[in-house]
Amino acid sequence: QDALTLQLKWVTQAQFAGYLVAESKGFYDEENLDVTILPGGPNIAPEQVIAGGGADIIVTWMAAGMAARESGVPLVNIAQPFKRSGLMMICPEETGITEVADFPGHTLGVWFFGNEYPFFAWMNKEGIPTDGSEGGVNVLQQSFDIQPMIQGQADCISVMTYNEYGQALDAGYGPDNLTIFNYTDMGNDLLEDGLYVMEDTLDDPAKVDAYTRFVKASMKGWAYALENPEEAAEIVVEMDDTGAAEYEHQLYMVGEVTKLVDAADPALDMDTYDRTVQALLDQEIITATPEGAYTSVVTDALK
Amino acid sequence: MTSVVSAQNLGLTFPTGDGDIVALSDVNLTINKGDFVSFIGPSGCGKTTFLRTIADLEKPTSGTLSVNGMSPEEARKARAYGYVFQAAALYPWRTIEKNIALPLEIMGHSAAKQAERVKRTMELVNLSGFEKKYPWQLSGGMQQRASIARALSFDADLLLMDEPFGALDEIVRDHLNSELLKLWARTEKTICFVTHSIPEAVYLSTRIVVMSPRPGRVTDIIESTLPRDRPLDIRETPEFLAIAARVREGLRAGHSYEEGSV
Amino acid sequence: MTSVVSAQNLGLTFPTGDGDIVALSDVNLTINKGDFVSFIGPSGCGKTTFLRTIADLEKPTSGTLSVNGMSPEEARKARAYGYVFQAAALYPWRTIEKNIALPLEIMGHSAAKQAERVKRTMELVNLSGFEKKYPWQLSGGMQQRASIARALSFDADLLLMDEPFGALDEIVRDHLNSELLKLWARTEKTICFVTHSIPEAVYLSTRIVVMSPRPGRVTDIIESTLPRDRPLDIRETPEFLAIAARVREGLRAGHSYEEGSV
Amino acid sequence: MNRTGLTAMQFALALLAGGAALLGLAFGFTSFGSAPQLTVFFALGAASLLRLALPFSLWLDGALMLFGAVALILALPEEGAMPAHFWWALVASWAFAWLFVERLSAAIRAGHLPETGTGLVIPVIFGLALLVAWEVITRGANVPPVLLPPPSAIWARMTAEVPTLWADFVQTFVKSVLPGYAIGCLAGLAVAIAVDRSPFLKAGVMPIGNFMSALPIIGIAPIMVMWFGFDWQSKAAVVVAMTFFPMLVNTVAGLNAASAIERDLMHTYAANNWQTLMKLRLPAAGPFIFNALKINSTLALIGAIVAEFFGTPIVGMGFRISTGVGRLAIDLVWAEIAVAAIAGSAFYGVIALIERGVTFWHPSVRGGRT
Amino acid sequence: MANRVIPVLTILLAILAFWYAAAIWMNAPWQDRLNARADLIDVPFAEFAAQTWAQDKPVLPAPHQVVSEIWNATVALEITSRRSLAYHGWITLSATLLGFAFGTALGVALAVAIIHNDASDRSLMPWIIASQTIPILAIAPMVVVGLGSVGLTGLVPKALISMYLSFFPVVVGMVKGLRSPEAIQLDLLRTYDANGWQVFWKLRWPAAMPFLFASMKVGIAISLIGAVVAELSNASGGGLGVRLLTGSYNGQTVQIWAALFIAAGLAAILVAIVGSAEKWVNMRMGARA
Ligand SMILES: Nc1ncnc2c1ncn2[C@@H]1O[C@H](COP(=O)(O)OP(=O)(O)OP(=O)(O)O)[C@@H](O)[C@H]1O
Ligand SMILES: Nc1ncnc2c1ncn2[C@@H]1O[C@H](COP(=O)(O)OP(=O)(O)OP(=O)(O)O)[C@@H](O)[C@H]1O
Ligand SMILES: [Mg+2]
Ligand SMILES: [Mg+2]
């Protein structure tokens, strides 16, 4: 068996249902893989973990992956099960915000820790300053929940369709009393949860083979989760070490996440890739067009 | 003569974990104005406790005690006495002059009056020149004198002194003994003085109270027949030696050689 | 007679922040086997320093000093002396018997020998029955005796005692004085004894060394003419009083009334 | 002591230093000339073994230490792993540094060198030695910079990012730490004085205060952010909560520090409560209060930074640290950590200095080092 | 006994009353919104108060909510369940104890080095103080990742972080303690020509005992903080810190408070255990009752 360690981007939740299901249902074993799944957290940078040799494969956002590549961690995208972004910005109607032009002068909650790039790319595109200058917006480092909106500390907050948006729905918010800016719908989405490995490992055919089997089994896991959301949610709850995952919430999340994932095709969509790279360049998050930041050897082998 | 301190059947018992300690029992004593009374007795016989009771630092558990015709508490509130503790108890964060001025500050004297009093009492105990020093910069004897100056600074008529010269060598002690006598003769204060030294007690006092422990009680009161004016070499006179011998007798009688009494 | 301690032109200077302090200067003294030498002098005249130098706790800065014919350091390593400090310095976490056994433990005696020695010396200082008590459960005088027992336990021929009876009242002191004399007479030890009390020095010693400060030096050495066997009431004899007067004279001469010397 | 005038430990260090240099010379022989300055260092270091026969000044050891460190850093290859014999240079200059420090402190103790000035050199050398070892190990062993950057990179980042660092410092230290510290300490002091007046309150509050001061107060950071919002107010609130209890507990203990006899003295003057407090108990509590002030000076900074992890406007040391890790700007993270450590040490130092001035009378200040 | 318990109870009651009042006040705005949305107007105060004490995700949970959460998450659950706070408490506790053991050992070792060696005294102390001004939460994730890359995961990285915090009070206390023997006590041993080892074991060590225990009490409480902080940076494996974190990210205030109270209880128990060890040693060393 080949041992692989997967570092997740966030805590154990249905956002990673495919991998958790594949592990739980033995899909990895079928591919002769021994996979260890490490949960992430707010202070864990998957890029740092893989650079230190603590993982073989990481799940991360392309913006963060590209930025890491420029700071000397040669990450390569090998597969991109997530085709769309789940990121949204929501503003309660009391704030009076109905369109982007209403933003200036308001406080917007944004997640940092590698999740801030889509927002800054968007603002950059709209020409709204974010440095606190006249006619710009105030940016707040937001916690990973909807408290800032409930308590009125921010006028708009970031949410994921599959997570915090659910909390907002629970709290009695909904499309009828919220203005929703969906990054994918606006065409401002940057590629989210992709699978990345270190560049030098791709020279080793045995490793590439292991990656291929890994992606294959993972996609099988995603497909399974798509068809059996209840069981997938149960698996997630079961595999969460912290005991914080709640079944209801995970079930909701499975439903939302599967809208973003294409279980049949893990290949990177080049249009979205090019747009992502362009946005990162515009925003000066990266300074040069990356070379060799993705490979299709794995996904090609699956075709 | 007016009585300054008057104790009738005074008793004081300390309750402790393993049984009560009778520190004073059935003490009857009257001290008149202008008296110089020494208390002598083995360790633990209640000398300090008696002084503390007069000063209203301990409450008697039986009998009555009056100070200047008042209760000890009223007397304390009227600032009737100056107390010199067995240890100097100077505040280390104050200079010597500030330490001496402490009671004056508390009693609300004006700055000018404070300065004048401090200067005068510092001269009296021979400490001039050390105003700005801190206590730890002085030798033990000088600290002791500063604490005497502090007790004198506000000019109370009653002085309670608990082994004030304990830490000093014989020569310095002799010197301070005669200074104290002079002060007493000049100011007509009433002085209660605790000591372990028989010659010191005899040399200084008009009356010597011999105490004995377990329970603490007065076993003998010796009136001194020495004249008020006492040069140092009075201590070699037969009269002096006779009184000393009588004190020693009284002391020895109260002294048991069990270990506990050491 | 063999000389146990011999000092020639001994000097010791402490360097301090504001200038050097000459604690000992030009001390010449020979102490023979079996001597009982008392050191007397005002505070700060170097008595303790001299004892500490003999004990190799301070290093002389000039002159020579030999103990039992060796350097002080060799003598210390040969465990030539027992030292009784001015304070009892018992270790509070050890029972009295353990405290007394401490030097024996360190010197590596067997448990049986330790037990036997501890028993013997505790009897000697009249502390039997208090073996298992902790220091704080004893009165000051008992603690002082325990520290004397500790110094006696390993039977050194030279005893250095720094005001061992300072904390005691006159009666107890008298008692211990005569006990010490008996011990000395029985064991033929050499004793160096620091005291502030003139009668005590005269009563105990074969020789009295009078010292004076600034700089610390020996001003007088008085040989006692009293017999070796001394009942307590020898202190009222004219011979005793004459020696005491001479010591007092020597002391007074060395005593300046400047403040610093108190 | 032996013929060289060194203690056993110094002697062992001297042998280690000279021996390591000798070995470096031997192992580096094949690549002779590639790093001339290192070769010179090895030669001089090996020559120091002559101390067995000749007297050898401690300053020579100091010079060798310095020369070795500089030569080693200059010789570090830009790319790839460090040649093996370089490690001997690290060992040798470390040993020279230790030996130098040993001999220096022995000289100070013996009074051959003045305490002031030279006494300060020793911790500085220790810190520099740590930095040199860090630099050499991270670069020499090719530790990925995203795990641990070398000090030179951190320093470069610090100088390049002064405005950012300054803004973060102002946000975190000036706006959050200082007010929070002042409020927390003053409140602790005031409550302690109030509580002290009533035995009933004291009996009730003290066990709870002791309990609270053992609490992982950091845990309340998310709650404070929830209550007081994202800006500095919530950080200051965390700082207040963290500093309050140490101050309360210490002050109450301090107010009881006055001895019975010192209190009796006040009693004999029939002094009122206020006089007793101002003239006796507060001054006597000084050392305890300063103890709390010192503990709190480090706690306050940590509390504010931690609280920033749970939400901030986009400025502040904690914000920069947490987002820096996310962006893999680890050198910036370490630059912030360095600023925090410097600010914290300076804060501590200032309090310790004030303490020396105010509690000059306390035996721990009068004599000896603190 | 009674005159110790009554004041504590009084204060506790006062705190509880204040807490309930604060819960009404702080939860009121959200409750107003909820009621408005449900078209509930003119809710009587008593009912409104009860509502604010029964919210799902209150700003400030009422004490009984916290207590019942603690009950449900400990006694009512299998101890091995990952939802059990007892399980997470045990994880945190084991890291705390290991870190405390490391920290005490390191602290004592450093203190011994400092008092026996002039050079280490002068060079170490300032840096030991400086080390404590480094924000531990900032380096904790890097320590976790760094140790993970050399194969150390799980308990050890957490314990090392807790050690980093807890060694400090031990060094400071022990340096003071080992230096606490008075000159005369040291001189005494010198007159017996005792060697360094004997001086250490017969004098310095026993004299330092009170200081050791005082600093261990502080140290164990800080160890717990260290373990919690380490868990904030390393969600895998669970622990009270992780519960705090996930509670915070899911807006589960009741869960946060419950985890906090369990941590507080643990701290109190640990301090009490060190306290009884101290009493026992004191008794063996014949201290005054
Ligand atoms: N606060 C107290 N609690 C319990 N017992 C006490 C207290 N103060 C004094 N005693 C006891 O009361 C007795 C008398 O003590 P006191 O201090 O008056 O003796 P003293 O004659 O002054 O002795 P010394 O010569 O040693 O100063 C002693 O047995 C002592 O143990
Ligand atoms: N370690 C020291 N450093 C500086 N000066 C010292 C030191 N030890 C003693 N001295 C000084 O040396 C002088 C002699 O002191 P010593 O303790 O020998 O006096 P002493 O005769 O024993 O006095 P006492 O009767 O008070 O015990 C004093 O002036 C003292 O201040
Ligand atoms: Mg007394
Ligand atoms: Mg002396």
mmCIF file of C-alpha atoms and ligand atoms in Angstrom, chain B residues 14 16 21 23 42-49 86 163 196, ligand 1:
data_model
loop_
_atom_site.group_PDB
_atom_site.id
_atom_site.type_symbol
_atom_site.label_atom_id
_atom_site.label_comp_id
_atom_site.label_asym_id
_atom_site.label_seq_id
_atom_site.Cartn_x
_atom_site.Cartn_y
_atom_site.Cartn_z
ATOM 1 C CA PHE B 14 -4.884 34.077 74.987
ATOM 2 C CA THR B 16 -4.772 29.107 71.316
ATOM 3 C CA ILE B 21 -2.306 30.727 77.700
ATOM 4 C CA ALA B 23 -0.437 35.766 79.957
ATOM 5 C CA PRO B 42 11.873 35.800 82.619
ATOM 6 C CA SER B 43 10.895 35.450 79.001
ATOM 7 C CA GLY B 44 7.167 34.914 78.539
ATOM 8 C CA CYS B 45 6.073 36.298 81.898
ATOM 9 C CA GLY B 46 3.813 38.892 80.341
ATOM 10 C CA LYS B 47 5.842 42.099 80.420
ATOM 11 C CA THR B 48 5.151 42.944 76.800
ATOM 12 C CA THR B 49 1.554 41.872 77.195
ATOM 13 C CA GLN B 86 10.985 45.847 71.301
ATOM 14 C CA GLU B 163 13.413 46.662 76.011
ATOM 15 C CA HIS B 196 16.128 41.953 81.132
HETATM 16 N N1 LIG F 1 -0.843 36.801 70.367
HETATM 17 C C1 LIG F 1 -0.586 35.824 71.243
HETATM 18 N N2 LIG F 1 -1.249 34.645 71.148
HETATM 19 C C2 LIG F 1 -1.015 33.654 72.028
HETATM 20 N N3 LIG F 1 -0.136 33.723 73.034
HETATM 21 C C3 LIG F 1 0.548 34.882 73.199
HETATM 22 C C4 LIG F 1 0.361 35.986 72.299
HETATM 23 N N4 LIG F 1 1.191 36.989 72.678
HETATM 24 C C5 LIG F 1 1.862 36.525 73.756
HETATM 25 N N5 LIG F 1 1.468 35.263 74.082
HETATM 26 C C6 LIG F 1 1.940 34.444 75.210
HETATM 27 O O1 LIG F 1 1.774 35.187 76.359
HETATM 28 C C7 LIG F 1 2.850 34.993 77.258
HETATM 29 C C8 LIG F 1 3.454 36.331 77.634
HETATM 30 O O2 LIG F 1 4.102 36.913 76.482
HETATM 31 P P1 LIG F 1 4.874 38.291 76.496
HETATM 32 O O3 LIG F 1 5.256 38.629 75.115
HETATM 33 O O4 LIG F 1 4.087 39.289 77.240
HETATM 34 O O5 LIG F 1 6.175 37.926 77.314
HETATM 35 P P2 LIG F 1 7.394 38.875 77.718
HETATM 36 O O6 LIG F 1 7.411 38.902 79.176
HETATM 37 O O7 LIG F 1 7.346 40.139 76.989
HETATM 38 O O8 LIG F 1 8.632 37.991 77.218
HETATM 39 P P3 LIG F 1 9.977 38.462 76.479
HETATM 40 O O9 LIG F 1 10.943 38.737 77.574
HETATM 41 O O10 LIG F 1 10.398 37.233 75.718
HETATM 42 O O11 LIG F 1 9.672 39.617 75.611
HETATM 43 C C9 LIG F 1 3.833 34.073 76.581
HETATM 44 O O12 LIG F 1 3.643 32.768 77.093
HETATM 45 C C10 LIG F 1 3.418 34.108 75.142
HETATM 46 O O13 LIG F 1 3.644 32.842 74.554
#
